[in-house]
PDB file of C-alpha atoms in Angstrom:
ATOM      1  CA  MET A   1       4.716   4.146  23.451  1.00 68.00           C
ATOM      2  CA  ARG A   2       5.221   5.285  19.857  1.00 81.00           C
ATOM      3  CA  LYS A   3       8.560   7.062  19.292  1.00 92.00           C
ATOM      4  CA  ASN A   4       8.623  10.165  17.114  1.00 95.00           C
ATOM      5  CA  GLY A   5      11.247  10.807  14.457  1.00 96.00           C
ATOM      6  CA  TYR A   6      11.951  13.429  11.825  1.00 97.00           C
ATOM      7  CA  PHE A   7      13.570  12.620   8.488  1.00 97.00           C
ATOM      8  CA  TYR A   8      15.806  15.184   6.764  1.00 97.00           C
ATOM      9  CA  HIS A   9      15.308  13.823   3.253  1.00 96.00           C
ATOM     10  CA  VAL A  10      18.232  14.521   0.936  1.00 95.00           C
ATOM     11  CA  PRO A  11      16.912  13.334  -2.465  1.00 92.00           C
ATOM     12  CA  ARG A  12      18.461  10.183  -3.987  1.00 92.00           C
ATOM     13  CA  THR A  13      19.907   8.805  -0.762  1.00 94.00           C
ATOM     14  CA  GLY A  14      17.343   6.105   0.055  1.00 93.00           C
ATOM     15  CA  GLY A  15      14.333   8.190   1.031  1.00 93.00           C
ATOM     16  CA  PHE A  16      11.620   6.059  -0.560  1.00 91.00           C
ATOM     17  CA  SER A  17      12.964   2.934   1.169  1.00 93.00           C
ATOM     18  CA  THR A  18      13.030   4.827   4.466  1.00 95.00           C
ATOM     19  CA  TYR A  19       9.424   5.924   4.084  1.00 94.00           C
ATOM     20  CA  LYS A  20       8.241   2.407   3.239  1.00 93.00           C
ATOM     21  CA  TRP A  21      10.062   0.852   6.189  1.00 94.00           C
ATOM     22  CA  PHE A  22       8.817   3.426   8.672  1.00 94.00           C
ATOM     23  CA  GLU A  23       5.304   3.103   7.270  1.00 94.00           C
ATOM     24  CA  LYS A  24       5.491  -0.547   8.323  1.00 93.00           C
ATOM     25  CA  LEU A  25       6.835   0.362  11.760  1.00 93.00           C
ATOM     26  CA  SER A  26       4.136   2.989  12.142  1.00 93.00           C
ATOM     27  CA  LYS A  27       1.341   0.552  11.326  1.00 92.00           C
ATOM     28  CA  MET A  28       2.742  -1.710  14.034  1.00 91.00           C
ATOM     29  CA  GLY A  29       2.544   1.175  16.510  1.00 90.00           C
ATOM     30  CA  HIS A  30       6.301   1.620  16.974  1.00 90.00           C
ATOM     31  CA  THR A  31       6.984   4.999  15.363  1.00 91.00           C
ATOM     32  CA  ARG A  32       5.710   8.198  13.858  1.00 92.00           C
ATOM     33  CA  LEU A  33       8.118   9.604  11.252  1.00 94.00           C
ATOM     34  CA  TRP A  34       7.565  13.271  10.468  1.00 95.00           C
ATOM     35  CA  ASN A  35       8.848  14.746   7.230  1.00 93.00           C
ATOM     36  CA  ASP A  36       8.642  18.006   5.314  1.00 91.00           C
ATOM     37  CA  GLY A  37       9.416  16.778   1.812  1.00 87.00           C
ATOM     38  CA  HIS A  38      12.877  17.806   0.669  1.00 90.00           C
ATOM     39  CA  SER A  39      12.893  20.902   2.865  1.00 93.00           C
ATOM     40  CA  PRO A  40      16.352  21.845   4.170  1.00 94.00           C
ATOM     41  CA  TYR A  41      17.543  21.701   7.761  1.00 96.00           C
ATOM     42  CA  LYS A  42      15.448  23.028  10.658  1.00 96.00           C
ATOM     43  CA  ASN A  43      16.407  22.656  14.308  1.00 96.00           C
ATOM     44  CA  LYS A  44      14.319  20.574  16.709  1.00 96.00           C
ATOM     45  CA  GLU A  45      12.527  23.578  18.170  1.00 96.00           C
ATOM     46  CA  GLN A  46      11.396  24.611  14.690  1.00 96.00           C
ATOM     47  CA  LEU A  47      10.288  21.049  13.929  1.00 96.00           C
ATOM     48  CA  VAL A  48       8.259  20.790  17.120  1.00 95.00           C
ATOM     49  CA  LYS A  49       6.605  24.110  16.336  1.00 95.00           C
ATOM     50  CA  LYS A  50       5.653  22.811  12.880  1.00 95.00           C
ATOM     51  CA  PHE A  51       4.487  19.300  13.824  1.00 94.00           C
ATOM     52  CA  GLY A  52       3.502  19.644  17.489  1.00 94.00           C
ATOM     53  CA  GLY A  53      -0.141  20.357  16.748  1.00 94.00           C
ATOM     54  CA  ARG A  54      -0.495  17.351  14.482  1.00 92.00           C
ATOM     55  CA  ALA A  55       1.237  15.107  17.027  1.00 91.00           C
ATOM     56  CA  LYS A  56      -1.221  16.229  19.680  1.00 92.00           C
ATOM     57  CA  LYS A  57      -4.161  15.571  17.365  1.00 92.00           C
ATOM     58  CA  LEU A  58      -2.984  12.185  16.054  1.00 88.00           C
ATOM     59  CA  ASP A  59      -1.311  10.660  19.118  1.00 88.00           C
ATOM     60  CA  LYS A  60      -2.571  12.825  21.987  1.00 90.00           C
ATOM     61  CA  ILE A  61       0.984  13.736  22.997  1.00 90.00           C
ATOM     62  CA  GLU A  62       2.886  16.928  23.712  1.00 92.00           C
ATOM     63  CA  LEU A  63       5.796  16.695  21.268  1.00 92.00           C
ATOM     64  CA  LYS A  64       9.024  17.974  22.844  1.00 93.00           C
ATOM     65  CA  PRO A  65      12.405  18.615  21.184  1.00 94.00           C
ATOM     66  CA  GLU A  66      14.155  16.095  23.437  1.00 94.00           C
ATOM     67  CA  ASP A  67      11.694  13.383  22.408  1.00 90.00           C
ATOM     68  CA  LEU A  68      12.267  13.816  18.664  1.00 95.00           C
ATOM     69  CA  ILE A  69      14.788  11.470  17.006  1.00 96.00           C
ATOM     70  CA  THR A  70      16.186  13.184  13.908  1.00 97.00           C
ATOM     71  CA  ILE A  71      17.687  11.160  11.061  1.00 97.00           C
ATOM     72  CA  THR A  72      19.233  11.602   7.618  1.00 97.00           C
ATOM     73  CA  TRP A  73      21.132   9.677   4.940  1.00 97.00           C
ATOM     74  CA  LEU A  74      24.194  10.685   2.917  1.00 97.00           C
ATOM     75  CA  ARG A  75      26.109   8.985   0.122  1.00 96.00           C
ATOM     76  CA  ASP A  76      29.229   9.504  -1.974  1.00 96.00           C
ATOM     77  CA  PRO A  77      28.589  12.862  -3.738  1.00 96.00           C
ATOM     78  CA  VAL A  78      29.610  11.520  -7.161  1.00 95.00           C
ATOM     79  CA  ALA A  79      27.245   8.554  -6.789  1.00 94.00           C
ATOM     80  CA  HIS A  80      24.600  11.008  -5.618  1.00 94.00           C
ATOM     81  CA  SER A  81      25.045  13.097  -8.779  1.00 93.00           C
ATOM     82  CA  VAL A  82      24.882  10.011 -11.007  1.00 93.00           C
ATOM     83  CA  SER A  83      21.702   8.825  -9.303  1.00 91.00           C
ATOM     84  CA  THR A  84      20.123  12.276  -9.604  1.00 90.00           C
ATOM     85  CA  TYR A  85      20.945  12.510 -13.321  1.00 90.00           C
ATOM     86  CA  THR A  86      19.571   9.069 -14.184  1.00 89.00           C
ATOM     87  CA  TYR A  87      16.461   9.746 -12.107  1.00 88.00           C
ATOM     88  CA  ILE A  88      15.783  13.023 -13.925  1.00 86.00           C
ATOM     89  CA  LYS A  89      16.208  11.359 -17.319  1.00 85.00           C
ATOM     90  CA  SER A  90      13.726   8.613 -16.484  1.00 83.00           C
ATOM     91  CA  HIS A  91      11.176  10.740 -14.609  1.00 82.00           C
ATOM     92  CA  GLY A  92      10.119  13.525 -16.930  1.00 77.00           C
ATOM     93  CA  GLY A  93      13.303  15.222 -18.041  1.00 76.00           C
ATOM     94  CA  GLU A  94      12.966  18.862 -19.010  1.00 74.00           C
ATOM     95  CA  LYS A  95       9.187  18.843 -18.464  1.00 72.00           C
ATOM     96  CA  LYS A  96       9.592  18.393 -14.712  1.00 73.00           C
ATOM     97  CA  PHE A  97      13.123  19.508 -13.836  1.00 76.00           C
ATOM     98  CA  ARG A  98      14.328  23.059 -14.205  1.00 70.00           C
ATOM     99  CA  GLY A  99      17.661  23.459 -15.950  1.00 74.00           C
ATOM    100  CA  PHE A 100      17.576  20.041 -17.615  1.00 80.00           C
ATOM    101  CA  LYS A 101      17.289  19.684 -21.377  1.00 81.00           C
ATOM    102  CA  ASN A 102      16.343  16.402 -22.982  1.00 84.00           C
ATOM    103  CA  GLY A 103      19.390  14.868 -24.616  1.00 85.00           C
ATOM    104  CA  MET A 104      21.736  16.599 -22.179  1.00 87.00           C
ATOM    105  CA  THR A 105      24.734  14.453 -21.321  1.00 91.00           C
ATOM    106  CA  PHE A 106      25.893  13.864 -17.767  1.00 92.00           C
ATOM    107  CA  SER A 107      29.014  15.888 -18.538  1.00 94.00           C
ATOM    108  CA  GLU A 108      26.889  18.845 -19.685  1.00 92.00           C
ATOM    109  CA  TRP A 109      24.480  18.583 -16.779  1.00 90.00           C
ATOM    110  CA  ILE A 110      27.070  18.611 -13.991  1.00 92.00           C
ATOM    111  CA  ARG A 111      28.640  21.753 -15.480  1.00 90.00           C
ATOM    112  CA  GLN A 112      25.470  23.802 -15.224  1.00 84.00           C
ATOM    113  CA  LYS A 113      25.342  26.536 -12.618  1.00 70.00           C
ATOM    114  CA  ALA A 114      22.398  24.946 -10.793  1.00 68.00           C
ATOM    115  CA  SER A 115      23.657  21.356 -10.829  1.00 62.00           C
ATOM    116  CA  PRO A 116      24.185  18.879  -9.266  1.00 62.00           C
ATOM    117  CA  GLY A 117      22.933  19.711  -5.762  1.00 78.00           C
ATOM    118  CA  SER A 118      24.693  20.412  -2.502  1.00 92.00           C
ATOM    119  CA  TYR A 119      24.685  18.705   0.899  1.00 96.00           C
ATOM    120  CA  VAL A 120      26.185  21.805   2.463  1.00 97.00           C
ATOM    121  CA  LYS A 121      23.401  24.093   1.237  1.00 95.00           C
ATOM    122  CA  PHE A 122      20.784  21.571   2.399  1.00 96.00           C
ATOM    123  CA  PHE A 123      22.138  21.501   5.953  1.00 97.00           C
ATOM    124  CA  ALA A 124      23.137  25.180   6.060  1.00 97.00           C
ATOM    125  CA  PRO A 125      20.231  26.867   4.244  1.00 95.00           C
ATOM    126  CA  GLY A 126      20.966  30.228   5.838  1.00 93.00           C
ATOM    127  CA  ASP A 127      24.543  30.957   4.832  1.00 95.00           C
ATOM    128  CA  GLY A 128      25.561  27.876   2.837  1.00 94.00           C
ATOM    129  CA  LYS A 129      28.815  27.506   4.784  1.00 97.00           C
ATOM    130  CA  LEU A 130      30.542  24.207   5.511  1.00 97.00           C
ATOM    131  CA  GLU A 131      31.102  25.138   9.154  1.00 98.00           C
ATOM    132  CA  THR A 132      27.392  25.833   9.634  1.00 98.00           C
ATOM    133  CA  ALA A 133      26.426  22.559   7.953  1.00 98.00           C
ATOM    134  CA  ILE A 134      28.741  20.619  10.277  1.00 98.00           C
ATOM    135  CA  ARG A 135      27.370  22.412  13.330  1.00 98.00           C
ATOM    136  CA  ASN A 136      23.775  21.754  12.281  1.00 98.00           C
ATOM    137  CA  MET A 137      24.453  18.110  11.470  1.00 98.00           C
ATOM    138  CA  GLU A 138      25.966  17.636  14.913  1.00 98.00           C
ATOM    139  CA  THR A 139      22.430  18.054  16.267  1.00 97.00           C
ATOM    140  CA  ILE A 140      21.093  15.153  14.150  1.00 98.00           C
ATOM    141  CA  ASP A 141      20.681  11.964  16.166  1.00 97.00           C
ATOM    142  CA  PHE A 142      21.296   9.442  13.386  1.00 97.00           C
ATOM    143  CA  ILE A 143      23.329   9.856  10.193  1.00 98.00           C
ATOM    144  CA  GLY A 144      23.330   6.827   7.919  1.00 97.00           C
ATOM    145  CA  PHE A 145      25.228   6.145   4.713  1.00 97.00           C
ATOM    146  CA  THR A 146      23.429   4.840   1.663  1.00 95.00           C
ATOM    147  CA  GLU A 147      26.240   2.486   0.690  1.00 94.00           C
ATOM    148  CA  ASN A 148      25.741   0.772   4.051  1.00 94.00           C
ATOM    149  CA  PHE A 149      21.963   1.103   3.944  1.00 94.00           C
ATOM    150  CA  ASN A 150      20.808  -2.285   5.177  1.00 93.00           C
ATOM    151  CA  ASN A 151      23.132  -2.390   8.179  1.00 94.00           C
ATOM    152  CA  ASP A 152      22.531   1.250   9.036  1.00 96.00           C
ATOM    153  CA  MET A 153      18.766   0.851   8.728  1.00 95.00           C
ATOM    154  CA  ASN A 154      18.923  -1.987  11.236  1.00 95.00           C
ATOM    155  CA  ARG A 155      20.942   0.228  13.584  1.00 95.00           C
ATOM    156  CA  LEU A 156      18.350   2.955  13.118  1.00 95.00           C
ATOM    157  CA  THR A 157      15.449   0.571  13.743  1.00 95.00           C
ATOM    158  CA  LYS A 158      16.984  -0.381  17.093  1.00 94.00           C
ATOM    159  CA  THR A 159      17.360   3.320  17.894  1.00 93.00           C
ATOM    160  CA  PHE A 160      13.579   3.476  17.728  1.00 93.00           C
ATOM    161  CA  GLY A 161      13.348   0.587  20.188  1.00 91.00           C
ATOM    162  CA  VAL A 162      12.467  -2.119  17.659  1.00 93.00           C
ATOM    163  CA  HIS A 163      14.731  -5.161  18.064  1.00 91.00           C
ATOM    164  CA  ASN A 164      12.748  -8.002  16.505  1.00 89.00           C
ATOM    165  CA  LEU A 165      12.574  -6.793  12.879  1.00 90.00           C
ATOM    166  CA  LYS A 166      15.376  -6.877  10.314  1.00 90.00           C
ATOM    167  CA  TYR A 167      15.646  -4.724   7.209  1.00 90.00           C
ATOM    168  CA  ASN A 168      17.264  -6.187   4.087  1.00 82.00           C
ATOM    169  CA  ASN A 169      15.689  -4.677   0.990  1.00 79.00           C
ATOM    170  CA  LEU A 170      17.494  -1.779  -0.654  1.00 67.00           C
ATOM    171  CA  LYS A 171      19.449  -2.366  -3.862  1.00 66.00           C
ATOM    172  CA  ILE A 172      21.968   0.444  -3.980  1.00 60.00           C
ATOM    173  CA  ASN A 173      22.085   2.402  -7.259  1.00 54.00           C
ATOM    174  CA  SER A 174      19.212   0.330  -8.650  1.00 53.00           C
ATOM    175  CA  SER A 175      18.070   3.350 -10.679  1.00 54.00           C
ATOM    176  CA  THR A 176      21.440   4.144 -12.263  1.00 54.00           C
ATOM    177  CA  GLY A 177      21.617   1.077 -14.505  1.00 59.00           C
ATOM    178  CA  SER A 178      25.010   0.559 -16.084  1.00 72.00           C
ATOM    179  CA  PHE A 179      25.843   4.261 -16.372  1.00 83.00           C
ATOM    180  CA  LYS A 180      29.411   5.086 -15.349  1.00 90.00           C
ATOM    181  CA  PRO A 181      30.772   8.641 -15.377  1.00 94.00           C
ATOM    182  CA  SER A 182      34.070   9.327 -17.113  1.00 96.00           C
ATOM    183  CA  LYS A 183      37.245   9.842 -15.118  1.00 97.00           C
ATOM    184  CA  ALA A 184      37.250  13.505 -16.146  1.00 97.00           C
ATOM    185  CA  ASP A 185      33.688  13.975 -14.918  1.00 96.00           C
ATOM    186  CA  VAL A 186      34.478  12.269 -11.608  1.00 97.00           C
ATOM    187  CA  GLU A 187      37.465  14.566 -11.109  1.00 97.00           C
ATOM    188  CA  PHE A 188      35.346  17.597 -12.008  1.00 96.00           C
ATOM    189  CA  LEU A 189      32.624  16.599  -9.541  1.00 95.00           C
ATOM    190  CA  ARG A 190      35.050  15.859  -6.737  1.00 96.00           C
ATOM    191  CA  GLU A 191      36.328  19.408  -7.131  1.00 96.00           C
ATOM    192  CA  ARG A 192      32.922  21.009  -7.592  1.00 95.00           C
ATOM    193  CA  ARG A 193      31.468  19.185  -4.596  1.00 96.00           C
ATOM    194  CA  LYS A 194      34.616  19.328  -2.474  1.00 96.00           C
ATOM    195  CA  ASP A 195      32.749  20.888   0.472  1.00 97.00           C
ATOM    196  CA  ASP A 196      30.207  18.070   0.283  1.00 97.00           C
ATOM    197  CA  TYR A 197      33.074  15.576   0.484  1.00 98.00           C
ATOM    198  CA  LEU A 198      34.515  17.410   3.473  1.00 98.00           C
ATOM    199  CA  LEU A 199      31.094  17.358   5.151  1.00 98.00           C
ATOM    200  CA  VAL A 200      30.225  13.719   4.585  1.00 98.00           C
ATOM    201  CA  ASN A 201      33.747  12.492   5.329  1.00 98.00           C
ATOM    202  CA  GLU A 202      33.757  14.387   8.617  1.00 98.00           C
ATOM    203  CA  PHE A 203      30.831  12.291   9.804  1.00 98.00           C
ATOM    204  CA  ARG A 204      32.212   9.096   8.302  1.00 98.00           C
ATOM    205  CA  LYS A 205      35.388   9.716  10.321  1.00 98.00           C
ATOM    206  CA  ARG A 206      33.299  10.069  13.480  1.00 97.00           C
ATOM    207  CA  ARG A 207      31.827   6.656  12.748  1.00 97.00           C
ATOM    208  CA  GLY A 208      35.274   5.170  12.176  1.00 97.00           C
ATOM    209  CA  LEU A 209      34.539   4.699   8.445  1.00 97.00           C
ATOM    210  CA  PRO A 210      36.990   5.347   5.581  1.00 97.00           C
ATOM    211  CA  PRO A 211      36.498   8.527   3.521  1.00 98.00           C
ATOM    212  CA  TYR A 212      34.798   8.524   0.170  1.00 97.00           C
TER     213      TYR A 212
END
């Protein structure tokens, strides 16, 4: 029987690779991975309400919260900011991304009010509080880390009951080229995204992994 999953897609954490892999698993009849773009956190009851009708139409099943495997990926917040900046520069710049001006340096971009994104706000869209983000993330069944993508993807694949396929494709930071932020910018980002570091390191600690 096909297992159903939902992907909380934080941009620039390995989403495209996740979609492509699960597309393969889906064609083989193993999974159905639901997704709502880059929409922030919703609980399982909300997800079932949104996708239940489509699940019934496509797979003739009654989608239940307890049957839905929820997943997400996180990465070092500084690396996440670097990846986001290089992606914006190479994918349309100011024509497609609000708040970005062509020619803007990384140092200028990260100091804007709207930059460079927030894990906490993604997982706590209501109040934007760290405590809420942690509580919401505790309901997610699988949290992977981009820096350990291949190994974590294989763990995730087994979670969906697939044991005879191995993933080994993602090249981490393949879109960032040789760009390296300055020490001052790294220090600035670590302070600006300190709640994101607290959030991601909390779940790394629960996995027995060292902090970023």
